[in-house]
mmCIF file of C-alpha atoms in Angstrom:
data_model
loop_
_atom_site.group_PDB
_atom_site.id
_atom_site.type_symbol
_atom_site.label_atom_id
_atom_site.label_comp_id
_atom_site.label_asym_id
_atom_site.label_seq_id
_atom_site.Cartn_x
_atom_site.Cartn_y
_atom_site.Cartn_z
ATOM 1 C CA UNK D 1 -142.319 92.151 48.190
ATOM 2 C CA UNK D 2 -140.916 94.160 45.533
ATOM 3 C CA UNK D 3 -138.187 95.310 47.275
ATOM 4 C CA UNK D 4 -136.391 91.273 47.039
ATOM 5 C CA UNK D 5 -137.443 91.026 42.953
ATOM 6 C CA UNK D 6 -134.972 94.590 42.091
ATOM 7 C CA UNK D 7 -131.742 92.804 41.543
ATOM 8 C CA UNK D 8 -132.536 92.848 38.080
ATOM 9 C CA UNK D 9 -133.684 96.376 37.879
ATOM 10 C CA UNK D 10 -130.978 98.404 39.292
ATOM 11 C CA UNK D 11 -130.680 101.901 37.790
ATOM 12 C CA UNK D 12 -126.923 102.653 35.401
ATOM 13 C CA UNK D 13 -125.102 105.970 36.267
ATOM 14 C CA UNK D 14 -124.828 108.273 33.149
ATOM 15 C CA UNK D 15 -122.082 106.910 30.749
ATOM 16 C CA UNK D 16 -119.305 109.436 28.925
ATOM 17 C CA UNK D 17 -118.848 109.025 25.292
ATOM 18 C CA UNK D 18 -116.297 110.180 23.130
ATOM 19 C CA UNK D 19 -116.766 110.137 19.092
ATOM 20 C CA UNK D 20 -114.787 108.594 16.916
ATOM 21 C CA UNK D 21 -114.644 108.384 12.890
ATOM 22 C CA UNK D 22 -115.830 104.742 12.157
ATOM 23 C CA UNK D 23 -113.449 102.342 10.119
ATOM 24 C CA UNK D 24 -114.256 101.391 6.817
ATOM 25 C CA UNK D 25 -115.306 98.185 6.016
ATOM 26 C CA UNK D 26 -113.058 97.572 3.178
ATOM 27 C CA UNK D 27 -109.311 99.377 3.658
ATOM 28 C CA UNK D 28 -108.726 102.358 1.427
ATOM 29 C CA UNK D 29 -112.707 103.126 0.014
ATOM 30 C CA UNK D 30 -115.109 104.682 2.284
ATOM 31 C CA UNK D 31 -118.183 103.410 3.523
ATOM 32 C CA UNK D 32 -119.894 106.015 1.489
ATOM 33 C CA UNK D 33 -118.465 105.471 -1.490
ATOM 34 C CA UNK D 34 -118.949 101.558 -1.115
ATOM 35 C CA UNK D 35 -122.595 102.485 -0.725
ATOM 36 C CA UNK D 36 -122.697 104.094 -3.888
ATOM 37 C CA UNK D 37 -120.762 102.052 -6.425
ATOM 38 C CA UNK D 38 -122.099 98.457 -4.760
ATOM 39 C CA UNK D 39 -125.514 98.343 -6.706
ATOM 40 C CA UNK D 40 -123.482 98.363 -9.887
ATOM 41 C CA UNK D 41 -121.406 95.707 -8.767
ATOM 42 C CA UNK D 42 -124.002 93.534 -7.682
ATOM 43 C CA UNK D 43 -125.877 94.253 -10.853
ATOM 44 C CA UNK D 44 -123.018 93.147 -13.217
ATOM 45 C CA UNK D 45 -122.600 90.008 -10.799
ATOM 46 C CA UNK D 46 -126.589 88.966 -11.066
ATOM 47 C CA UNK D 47 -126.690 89.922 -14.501
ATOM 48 C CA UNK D 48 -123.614 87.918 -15.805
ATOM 49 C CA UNK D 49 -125.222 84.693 -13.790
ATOM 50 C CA UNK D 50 -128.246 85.155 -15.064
ATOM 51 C CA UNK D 51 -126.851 85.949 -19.173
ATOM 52 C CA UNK D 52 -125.082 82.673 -18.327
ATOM 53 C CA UNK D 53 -127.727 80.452 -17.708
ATOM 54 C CA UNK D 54 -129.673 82.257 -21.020
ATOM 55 C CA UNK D 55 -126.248 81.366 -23.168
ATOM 56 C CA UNK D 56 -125.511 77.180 -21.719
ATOM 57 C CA UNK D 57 -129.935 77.363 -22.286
ATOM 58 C CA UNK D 58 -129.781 76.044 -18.514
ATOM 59 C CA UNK D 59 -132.954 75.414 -16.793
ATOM 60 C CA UNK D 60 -134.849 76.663 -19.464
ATOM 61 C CA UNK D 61 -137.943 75.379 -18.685
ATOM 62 C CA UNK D 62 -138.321 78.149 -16.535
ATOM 63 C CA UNK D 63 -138.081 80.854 -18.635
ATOM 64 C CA UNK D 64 -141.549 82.245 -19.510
ATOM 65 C CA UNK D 65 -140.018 83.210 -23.259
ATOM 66 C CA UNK D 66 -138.166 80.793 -25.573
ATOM 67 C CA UNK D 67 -134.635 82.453 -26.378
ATOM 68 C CA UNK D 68 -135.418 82.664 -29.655
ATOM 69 C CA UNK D 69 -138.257 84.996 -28.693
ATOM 70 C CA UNK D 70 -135.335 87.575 -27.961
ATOM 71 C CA UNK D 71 -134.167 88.130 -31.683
ATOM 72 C CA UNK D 72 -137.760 88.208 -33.012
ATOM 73 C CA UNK D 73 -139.669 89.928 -30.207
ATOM 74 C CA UNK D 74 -137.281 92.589 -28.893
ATOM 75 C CA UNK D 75 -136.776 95.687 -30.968
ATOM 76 C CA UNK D 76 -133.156 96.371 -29.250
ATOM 77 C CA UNK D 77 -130.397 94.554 -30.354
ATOM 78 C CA UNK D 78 -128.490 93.324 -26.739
ATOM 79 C CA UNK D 79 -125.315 95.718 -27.667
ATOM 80 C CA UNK D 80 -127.488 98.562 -27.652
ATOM 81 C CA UNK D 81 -129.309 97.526 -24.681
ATOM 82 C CA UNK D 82 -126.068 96.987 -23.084
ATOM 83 C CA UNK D 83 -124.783 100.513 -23.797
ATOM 84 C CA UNK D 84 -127.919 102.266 -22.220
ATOM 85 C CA UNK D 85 -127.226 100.353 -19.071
ATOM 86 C CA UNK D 86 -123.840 101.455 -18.717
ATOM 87 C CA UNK D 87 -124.744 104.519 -19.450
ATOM 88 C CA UNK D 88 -127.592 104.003 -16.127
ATOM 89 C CA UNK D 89 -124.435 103.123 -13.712
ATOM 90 C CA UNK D 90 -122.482 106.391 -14.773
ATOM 91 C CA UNK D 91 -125.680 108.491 -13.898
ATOM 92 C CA UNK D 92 -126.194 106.538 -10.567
ATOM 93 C CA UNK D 93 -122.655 106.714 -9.374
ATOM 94 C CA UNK D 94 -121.420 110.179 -10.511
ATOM 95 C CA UNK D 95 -125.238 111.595 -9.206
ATOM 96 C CA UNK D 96 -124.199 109.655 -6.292
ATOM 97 C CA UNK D 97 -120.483 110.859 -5.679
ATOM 98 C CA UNK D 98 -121.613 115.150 -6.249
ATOM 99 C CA UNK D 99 -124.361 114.422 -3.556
ATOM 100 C CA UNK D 100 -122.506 112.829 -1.300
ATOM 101 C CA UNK D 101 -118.662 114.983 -1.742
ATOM 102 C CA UNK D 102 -117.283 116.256 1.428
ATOM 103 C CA UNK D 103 -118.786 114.259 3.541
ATOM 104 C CA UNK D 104 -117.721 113.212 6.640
ATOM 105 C CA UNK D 105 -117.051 109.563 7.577
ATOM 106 C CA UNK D 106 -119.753 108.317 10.359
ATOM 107 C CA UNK D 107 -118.791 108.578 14.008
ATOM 108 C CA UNK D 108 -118.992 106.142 16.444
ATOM 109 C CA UNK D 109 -118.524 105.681 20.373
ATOM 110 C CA UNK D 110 -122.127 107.263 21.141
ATOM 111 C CA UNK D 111 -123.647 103.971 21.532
ATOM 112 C CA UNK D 112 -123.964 104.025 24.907
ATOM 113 C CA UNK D 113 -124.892 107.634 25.394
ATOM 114 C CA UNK D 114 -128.088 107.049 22.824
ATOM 115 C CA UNK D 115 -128.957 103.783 25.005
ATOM 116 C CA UNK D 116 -129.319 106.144 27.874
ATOM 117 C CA UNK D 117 -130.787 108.975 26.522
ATOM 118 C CA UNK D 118 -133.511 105.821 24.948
ATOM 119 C CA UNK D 119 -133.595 104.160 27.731
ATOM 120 C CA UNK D 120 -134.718 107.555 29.727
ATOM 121 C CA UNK D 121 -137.146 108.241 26.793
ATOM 122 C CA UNK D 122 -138.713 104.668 27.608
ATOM 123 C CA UNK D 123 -139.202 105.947 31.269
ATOM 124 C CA UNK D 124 -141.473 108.349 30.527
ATOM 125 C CA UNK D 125 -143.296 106.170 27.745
ATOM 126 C CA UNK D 126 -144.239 103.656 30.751
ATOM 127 C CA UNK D 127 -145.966 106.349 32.323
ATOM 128 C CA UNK D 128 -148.638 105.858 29.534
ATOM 129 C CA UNK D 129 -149.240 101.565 30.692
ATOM 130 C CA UNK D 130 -150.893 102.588 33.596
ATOM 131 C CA UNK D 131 -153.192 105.099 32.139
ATOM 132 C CA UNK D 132 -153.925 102.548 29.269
ATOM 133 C CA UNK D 133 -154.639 99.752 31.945
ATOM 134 C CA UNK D 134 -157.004 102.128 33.806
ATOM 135 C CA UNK D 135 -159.323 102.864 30.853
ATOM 136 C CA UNK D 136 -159.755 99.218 30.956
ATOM 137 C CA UNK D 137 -160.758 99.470 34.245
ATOM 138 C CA UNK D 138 -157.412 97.338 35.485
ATOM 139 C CA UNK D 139 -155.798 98.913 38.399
ATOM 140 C CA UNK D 140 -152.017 98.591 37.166
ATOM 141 C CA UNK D 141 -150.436 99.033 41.022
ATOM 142 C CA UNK D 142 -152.304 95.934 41.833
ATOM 143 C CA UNK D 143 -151.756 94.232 39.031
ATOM 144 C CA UNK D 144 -147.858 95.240 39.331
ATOM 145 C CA UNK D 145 -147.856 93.983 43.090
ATOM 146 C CA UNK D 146 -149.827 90.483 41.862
ATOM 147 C CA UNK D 147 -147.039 89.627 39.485
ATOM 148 C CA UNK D 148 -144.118 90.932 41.156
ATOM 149 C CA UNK D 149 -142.872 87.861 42.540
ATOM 150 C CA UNK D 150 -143.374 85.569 39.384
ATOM 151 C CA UNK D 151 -142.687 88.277 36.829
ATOM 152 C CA UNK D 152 -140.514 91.265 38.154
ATOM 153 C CA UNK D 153 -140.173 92.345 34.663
ATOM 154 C CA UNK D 154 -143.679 92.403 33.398
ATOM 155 C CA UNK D 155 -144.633 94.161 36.552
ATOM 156 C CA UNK D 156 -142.130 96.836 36.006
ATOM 157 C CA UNK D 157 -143.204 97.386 33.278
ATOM 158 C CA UNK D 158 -146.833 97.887 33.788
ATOM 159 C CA UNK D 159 -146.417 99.449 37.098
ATOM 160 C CA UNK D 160 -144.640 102.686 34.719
ATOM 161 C CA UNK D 161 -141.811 104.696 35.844
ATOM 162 C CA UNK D 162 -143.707 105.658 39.456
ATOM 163 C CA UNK D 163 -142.138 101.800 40.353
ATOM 164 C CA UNK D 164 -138.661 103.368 40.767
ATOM 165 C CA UNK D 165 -138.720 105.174 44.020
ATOM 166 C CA UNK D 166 -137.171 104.847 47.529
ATOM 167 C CA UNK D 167 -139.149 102.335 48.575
ATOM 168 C CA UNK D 168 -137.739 100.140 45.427
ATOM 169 C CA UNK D 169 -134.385 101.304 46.148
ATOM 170 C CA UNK D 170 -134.227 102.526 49.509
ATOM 171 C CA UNK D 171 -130.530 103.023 49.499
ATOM 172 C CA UNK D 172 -131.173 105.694 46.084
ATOM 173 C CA UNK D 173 -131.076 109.454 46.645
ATOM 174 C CA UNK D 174 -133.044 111.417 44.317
ATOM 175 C CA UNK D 175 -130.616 111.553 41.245
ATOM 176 C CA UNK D 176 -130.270 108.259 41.332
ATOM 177 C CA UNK D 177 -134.039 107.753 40.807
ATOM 178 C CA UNK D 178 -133.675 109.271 37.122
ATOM 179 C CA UNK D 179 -131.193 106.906 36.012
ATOM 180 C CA UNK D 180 -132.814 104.400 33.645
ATOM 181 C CA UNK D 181 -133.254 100.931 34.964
ATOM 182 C CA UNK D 182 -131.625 97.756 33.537
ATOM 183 C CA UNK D 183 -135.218 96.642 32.159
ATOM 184 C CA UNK D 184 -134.992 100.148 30.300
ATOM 185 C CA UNK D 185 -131.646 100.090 29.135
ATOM 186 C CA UNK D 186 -132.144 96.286 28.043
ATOM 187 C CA UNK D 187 -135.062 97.554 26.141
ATOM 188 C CA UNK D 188 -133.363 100.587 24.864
ATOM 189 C CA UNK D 189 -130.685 98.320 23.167
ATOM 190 C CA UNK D 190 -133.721 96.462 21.628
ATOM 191 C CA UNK D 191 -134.971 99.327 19.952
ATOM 192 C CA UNK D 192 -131.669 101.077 19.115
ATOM 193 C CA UNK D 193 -130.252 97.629 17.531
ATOM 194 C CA UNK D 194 -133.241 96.210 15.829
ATOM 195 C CA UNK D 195 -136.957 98.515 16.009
ATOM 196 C CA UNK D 196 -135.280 101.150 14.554
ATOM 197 C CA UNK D 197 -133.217 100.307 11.536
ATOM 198 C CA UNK D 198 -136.516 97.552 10.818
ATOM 199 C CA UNK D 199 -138.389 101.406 10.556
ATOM 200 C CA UNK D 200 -135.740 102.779 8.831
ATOM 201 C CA UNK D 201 -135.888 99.838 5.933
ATOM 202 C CA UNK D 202 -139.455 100.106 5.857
ATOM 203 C CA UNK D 203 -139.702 103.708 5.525
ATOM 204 C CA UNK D 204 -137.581 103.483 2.969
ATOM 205 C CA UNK D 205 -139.506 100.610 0.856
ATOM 206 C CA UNK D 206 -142.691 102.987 1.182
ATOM 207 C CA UNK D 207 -140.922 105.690 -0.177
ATOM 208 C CA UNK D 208 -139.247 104.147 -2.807
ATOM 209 C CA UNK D 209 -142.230 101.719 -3.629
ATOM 210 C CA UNK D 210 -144.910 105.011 -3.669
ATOM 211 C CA UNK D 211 -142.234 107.004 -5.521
ATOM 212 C CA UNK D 212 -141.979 104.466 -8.692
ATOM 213 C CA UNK D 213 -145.829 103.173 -8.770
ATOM 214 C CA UNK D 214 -147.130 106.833 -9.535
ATOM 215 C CA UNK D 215 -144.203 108.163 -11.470
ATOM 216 C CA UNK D 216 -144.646 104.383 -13.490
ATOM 217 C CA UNK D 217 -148.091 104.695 -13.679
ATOM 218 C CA UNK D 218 -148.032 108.204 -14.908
ATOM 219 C CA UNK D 219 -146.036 107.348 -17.286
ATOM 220 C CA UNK D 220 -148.046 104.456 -19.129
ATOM 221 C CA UNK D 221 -151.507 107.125 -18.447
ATOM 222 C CA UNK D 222 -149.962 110.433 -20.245
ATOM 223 C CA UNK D 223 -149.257 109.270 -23.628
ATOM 224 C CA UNK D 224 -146.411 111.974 -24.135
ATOM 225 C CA UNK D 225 -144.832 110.485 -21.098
ATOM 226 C CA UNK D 226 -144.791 107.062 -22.685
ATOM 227 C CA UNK D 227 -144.135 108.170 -26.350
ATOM 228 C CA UNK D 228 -141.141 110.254 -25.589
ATOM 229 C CA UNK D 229 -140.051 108.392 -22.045
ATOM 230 C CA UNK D 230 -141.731 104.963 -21.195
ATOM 231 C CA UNK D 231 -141.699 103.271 -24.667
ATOM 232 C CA UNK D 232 -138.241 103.207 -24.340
ATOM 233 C CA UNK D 233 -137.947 100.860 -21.469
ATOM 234 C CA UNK D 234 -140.713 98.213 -23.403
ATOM 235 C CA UNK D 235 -138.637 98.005 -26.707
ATOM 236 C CA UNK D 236 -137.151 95.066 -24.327
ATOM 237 C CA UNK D 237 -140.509 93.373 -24.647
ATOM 238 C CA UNK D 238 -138.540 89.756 -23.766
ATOM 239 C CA UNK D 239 -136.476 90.749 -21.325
ATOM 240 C CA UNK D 240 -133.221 89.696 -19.841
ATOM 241 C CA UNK D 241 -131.057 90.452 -16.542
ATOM 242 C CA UNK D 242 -128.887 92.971 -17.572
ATOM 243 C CA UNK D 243 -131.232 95.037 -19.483
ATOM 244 C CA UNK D 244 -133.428 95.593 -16.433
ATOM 245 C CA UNK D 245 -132.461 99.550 -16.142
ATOM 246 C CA UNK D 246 -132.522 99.594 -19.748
ATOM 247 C CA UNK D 247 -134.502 102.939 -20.125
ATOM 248 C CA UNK D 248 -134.522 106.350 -21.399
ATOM 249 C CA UNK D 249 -131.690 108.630 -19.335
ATOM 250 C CA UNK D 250 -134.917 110.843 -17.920
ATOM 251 C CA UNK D 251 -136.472 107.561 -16.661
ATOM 252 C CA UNK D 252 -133.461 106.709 -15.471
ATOM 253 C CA UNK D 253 -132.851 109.831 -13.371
ATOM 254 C CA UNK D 254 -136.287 110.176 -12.118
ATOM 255 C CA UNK D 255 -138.123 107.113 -11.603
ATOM 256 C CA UNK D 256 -135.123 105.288 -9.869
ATOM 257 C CA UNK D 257 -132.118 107.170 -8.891
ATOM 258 C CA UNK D 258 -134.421 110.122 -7.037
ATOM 259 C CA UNK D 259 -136.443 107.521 -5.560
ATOM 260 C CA UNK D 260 -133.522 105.848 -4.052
ATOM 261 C CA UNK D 261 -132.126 109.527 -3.240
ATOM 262 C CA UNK D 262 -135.422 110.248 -1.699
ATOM 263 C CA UNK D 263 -135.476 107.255 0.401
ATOM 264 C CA UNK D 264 -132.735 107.391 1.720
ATOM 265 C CA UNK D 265 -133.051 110.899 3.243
ATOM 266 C CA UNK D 266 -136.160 110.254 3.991
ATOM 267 C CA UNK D 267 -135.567 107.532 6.088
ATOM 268 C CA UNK D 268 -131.994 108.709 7.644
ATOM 269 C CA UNK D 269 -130.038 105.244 6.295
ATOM 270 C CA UNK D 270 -126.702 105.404 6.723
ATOM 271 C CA UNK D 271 -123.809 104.151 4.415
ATOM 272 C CA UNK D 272 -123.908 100.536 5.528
ATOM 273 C CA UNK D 273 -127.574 100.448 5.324
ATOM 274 C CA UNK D 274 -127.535 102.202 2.388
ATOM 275 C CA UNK D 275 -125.482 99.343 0.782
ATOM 276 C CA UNK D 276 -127.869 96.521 2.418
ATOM 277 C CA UNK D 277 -131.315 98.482 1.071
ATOM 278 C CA UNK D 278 -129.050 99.179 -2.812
ATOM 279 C CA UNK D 279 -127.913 95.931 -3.086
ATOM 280 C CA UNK D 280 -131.344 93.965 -2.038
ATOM 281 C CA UNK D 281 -133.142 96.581 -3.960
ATOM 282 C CA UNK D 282 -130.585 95.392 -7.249
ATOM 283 C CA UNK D 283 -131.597 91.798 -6.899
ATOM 284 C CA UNK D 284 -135.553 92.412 -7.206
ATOM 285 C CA UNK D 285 -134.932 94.523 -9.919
ATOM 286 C CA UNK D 286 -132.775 91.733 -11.904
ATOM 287 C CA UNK D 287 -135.402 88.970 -10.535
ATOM 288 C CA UNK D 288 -138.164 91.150 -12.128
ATOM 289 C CA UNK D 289 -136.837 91.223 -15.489
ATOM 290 C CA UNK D 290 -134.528 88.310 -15.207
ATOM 291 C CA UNK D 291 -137.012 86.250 -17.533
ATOM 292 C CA UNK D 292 -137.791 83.435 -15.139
ATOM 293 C CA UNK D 293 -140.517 85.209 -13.173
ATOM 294 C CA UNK D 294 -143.649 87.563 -14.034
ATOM 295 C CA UNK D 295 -143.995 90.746 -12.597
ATOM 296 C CA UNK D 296 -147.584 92.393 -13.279
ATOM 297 C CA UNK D 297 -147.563 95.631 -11.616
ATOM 298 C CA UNK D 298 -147.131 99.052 -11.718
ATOM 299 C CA UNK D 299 -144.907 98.856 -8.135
ATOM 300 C CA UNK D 300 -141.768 97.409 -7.840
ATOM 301 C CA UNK D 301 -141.394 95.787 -4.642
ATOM 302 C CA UNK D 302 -144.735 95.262 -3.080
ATOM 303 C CA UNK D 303 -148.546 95.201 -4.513
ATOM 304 C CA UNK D 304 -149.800 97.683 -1.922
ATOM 305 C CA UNK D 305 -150.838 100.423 -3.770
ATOM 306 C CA UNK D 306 -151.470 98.147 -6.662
ATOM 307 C CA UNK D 307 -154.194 96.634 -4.543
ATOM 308 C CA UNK D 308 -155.004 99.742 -3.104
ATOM 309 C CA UNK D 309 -156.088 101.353 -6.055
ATOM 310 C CA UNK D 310 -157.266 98.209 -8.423
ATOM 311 C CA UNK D 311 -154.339 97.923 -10.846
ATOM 312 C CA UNK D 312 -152.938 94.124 -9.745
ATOM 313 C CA UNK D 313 -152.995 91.932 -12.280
ATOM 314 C CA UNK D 314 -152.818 88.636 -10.607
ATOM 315 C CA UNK D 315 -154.772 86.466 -13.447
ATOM 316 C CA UNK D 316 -152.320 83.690 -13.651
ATOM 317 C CA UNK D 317 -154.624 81.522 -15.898
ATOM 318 C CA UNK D 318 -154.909 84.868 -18.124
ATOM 319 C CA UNK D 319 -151.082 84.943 -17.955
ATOM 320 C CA UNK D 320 -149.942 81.460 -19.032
ATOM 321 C CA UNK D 321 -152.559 81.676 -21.973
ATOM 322 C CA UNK D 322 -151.034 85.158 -23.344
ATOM 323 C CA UNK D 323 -147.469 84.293 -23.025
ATOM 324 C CA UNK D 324 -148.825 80.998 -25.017
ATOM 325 C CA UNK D 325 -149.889 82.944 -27.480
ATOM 326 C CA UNK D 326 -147.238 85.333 -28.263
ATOM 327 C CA UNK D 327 -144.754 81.742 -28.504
ATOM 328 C CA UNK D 328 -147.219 80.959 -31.029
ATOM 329 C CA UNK D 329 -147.077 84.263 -32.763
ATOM 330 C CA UNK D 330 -143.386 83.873 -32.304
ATOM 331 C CA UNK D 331 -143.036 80.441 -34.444
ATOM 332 C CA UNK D 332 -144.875 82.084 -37.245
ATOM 333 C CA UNK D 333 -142.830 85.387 -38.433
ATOM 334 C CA UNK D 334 -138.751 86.199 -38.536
ATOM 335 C CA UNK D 335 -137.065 88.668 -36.733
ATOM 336 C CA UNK D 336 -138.024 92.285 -36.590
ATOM 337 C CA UNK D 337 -136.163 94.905 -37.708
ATOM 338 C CA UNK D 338 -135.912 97.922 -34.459
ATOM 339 C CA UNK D 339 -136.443 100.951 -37.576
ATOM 340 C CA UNK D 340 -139.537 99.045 -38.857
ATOM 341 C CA UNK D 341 -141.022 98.779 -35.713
ATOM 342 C CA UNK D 342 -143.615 102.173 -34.629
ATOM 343 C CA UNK D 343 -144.084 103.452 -31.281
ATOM 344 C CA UNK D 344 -147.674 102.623 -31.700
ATOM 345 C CA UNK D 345 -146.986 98.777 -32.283
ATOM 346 C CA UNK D 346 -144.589 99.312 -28.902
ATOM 347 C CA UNK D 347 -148.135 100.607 -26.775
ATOM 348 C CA UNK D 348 -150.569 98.180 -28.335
ATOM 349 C CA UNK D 349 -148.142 95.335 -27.169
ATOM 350 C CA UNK D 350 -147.554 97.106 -23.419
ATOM 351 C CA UNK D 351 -151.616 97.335 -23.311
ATOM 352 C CA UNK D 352 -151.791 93.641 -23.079
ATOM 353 C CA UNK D 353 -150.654 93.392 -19.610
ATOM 354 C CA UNK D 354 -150.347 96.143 -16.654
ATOM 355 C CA UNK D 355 -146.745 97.576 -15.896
ATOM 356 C CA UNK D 356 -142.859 96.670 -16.233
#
């Protein structure tokens, strides 16, 4: 019976591949560079949106501050904040450019050499099916023969690599048996295409998210760390789009660009995914800080760890009642003065809530 359901199943001779430098995607800047200089340029595109809705006072129902509550709450004037973040894209991009100089251009044409070698790698994974089946008590030949006729694929795969033999293929000779299949190869493309760049981007998100909750958290524990670092980044107490790197240079360099630097050797990302997980990465960080949304938690892009170890602060009802409070405060006194204004003052206001 199996031998009239193999049609689809026939086994692919061993391809040759030759490598060749891949094209960039824009003419005259390589894919590397791209990957380093894009952030920036999707930073100064959200941010300018984002400064224009503040300056027309569009939507502004959203905001969760008043614009007023900029001159009288924040204890950085906007052309100082401004300078800092410039100063953040020069660190990013030059630390970007001496870590990435001489480097090669990515080669391509080894597509379908990795689907085989994958697809030969998934051969003797399917060994393991049959082993699982048995604990279960399932006798995975039998099964395999059941099915055969109705599912061909589904019984391939259960019946493990033992399937392929001369009775399958009676025509094969014995080298042909350890070419991979067209199931495998089909399923080799699946994983090569789409399992393993979705691990890549999550690998990197855990590294990058674990990275910036403990360094952030450390920072707002050790009170050196905050005086002489941290406090820097919540003189911005009503903050805007562009100021959302606005930080002290050692922040800067440690918190975020070695977090992205560890991430993405960590996880193996290539240029073009570099510029996918960068620019994505950009946007949250402008959303955060953007003024139209909270953000209560020591992590940056997911709660994990914040849940993990008891630091959310999800109290919405809380929330709405002390942002109605400071817009009360607000109304009541003029603008401060950034000299006047003590590093102590700066901590008892961050101690209200749990991270930025």
């Amino acid at each position: 019976m199996a031998s009239n359901n193999t049609a689809g199943f026939r086994t692919s001779p061993s391809p040759t591949c030759t490598l060749l430098p891949q094209e960039p995607l824009l003419s005259g800047i390589s894919d590397t560079v791209l990957a380093i200089v894009l952030p920036t340029i999707v930073y100064a595109v959200a941010g300018a949106f984002f400064h224009i809705l503040d300056t027309y006072n569009l939507f502004s129902n959203h905001r969760i501050h008043p614009s007023e509550e900029e001159l009288k709450r924040n204890h950085v004037t906007k052309w100082e904040c401004l300078k800092v973040v410039v100063r953040y894209h020069i660190m990013q991009i030059s630390i970007g450019l001496i870590l990435n100089y001489g480097n090669e251009p990515a080669m391509i044409g080894d597509e379908a050499c990795k689907t085989y070698d994958t697809a030969l790698a998934i051969r003797s994974l399917r060994n393991i099916v049959p082993v699982l089946l048995a604990t279960l008590g399932i006798d995975a030949k039998q099964l395999s023969q059941a099915t055969s006729s109705t599912s061909p694929a589904f019984a391939q795969i259960i019946a493990g690599s033992s399937s392929i033999s001369t009775s399958t293929f009676p025509n094969s000779n014995s080298h042909t048996n350890t070419q991979p299949t067209s199931l495998e190869l089909t399923l080799a493309k699946f994983t090569l295409n789409y399992l393993y760049p979705a691990w890549q981007y999550i690998l990197a998100l855990v590294v990058v998210d674990t990275w910036i909750y403990f360094t952030h958290r450390l920072c707002h524990i050790n009170r050196t760390l905050y005086r002489i670092v941290h406090a820097q980044h919540h003189r911005l107490y009503v903050s805007y789009a562009y100021g959302a790197v606005y930080a002290h240079w050692l922040e800067t360099l440690f918190l975020d660009i070695l977090s992205f630097v560890l991430a993405g050797e960590i996880a193996k990302l290539t240029a073009r995914q570099s510029m996918v997980f960068g620019a994505c990465a950009t946007i949250k960080t402008i959303s955060d800080h953007c003024g139209w949304g909270l953000k209560y938690n020591f992590s940056t892009y997911t709660t994990f760890w914040d849940n993990l170890l008891g630091t959310t602060w999800a109290d919405r009802e809380a929330a709405d009642k002390r942002y109605q409070r400071t817009r009360e405060m607000t109304k009541k006194r003029g603008p401060l003065k950034p000299e006047t204004v003590s590093v102590a003052g700066i901590e008892e206001a961050v101690a209200e809530g749990k991270g930025d």
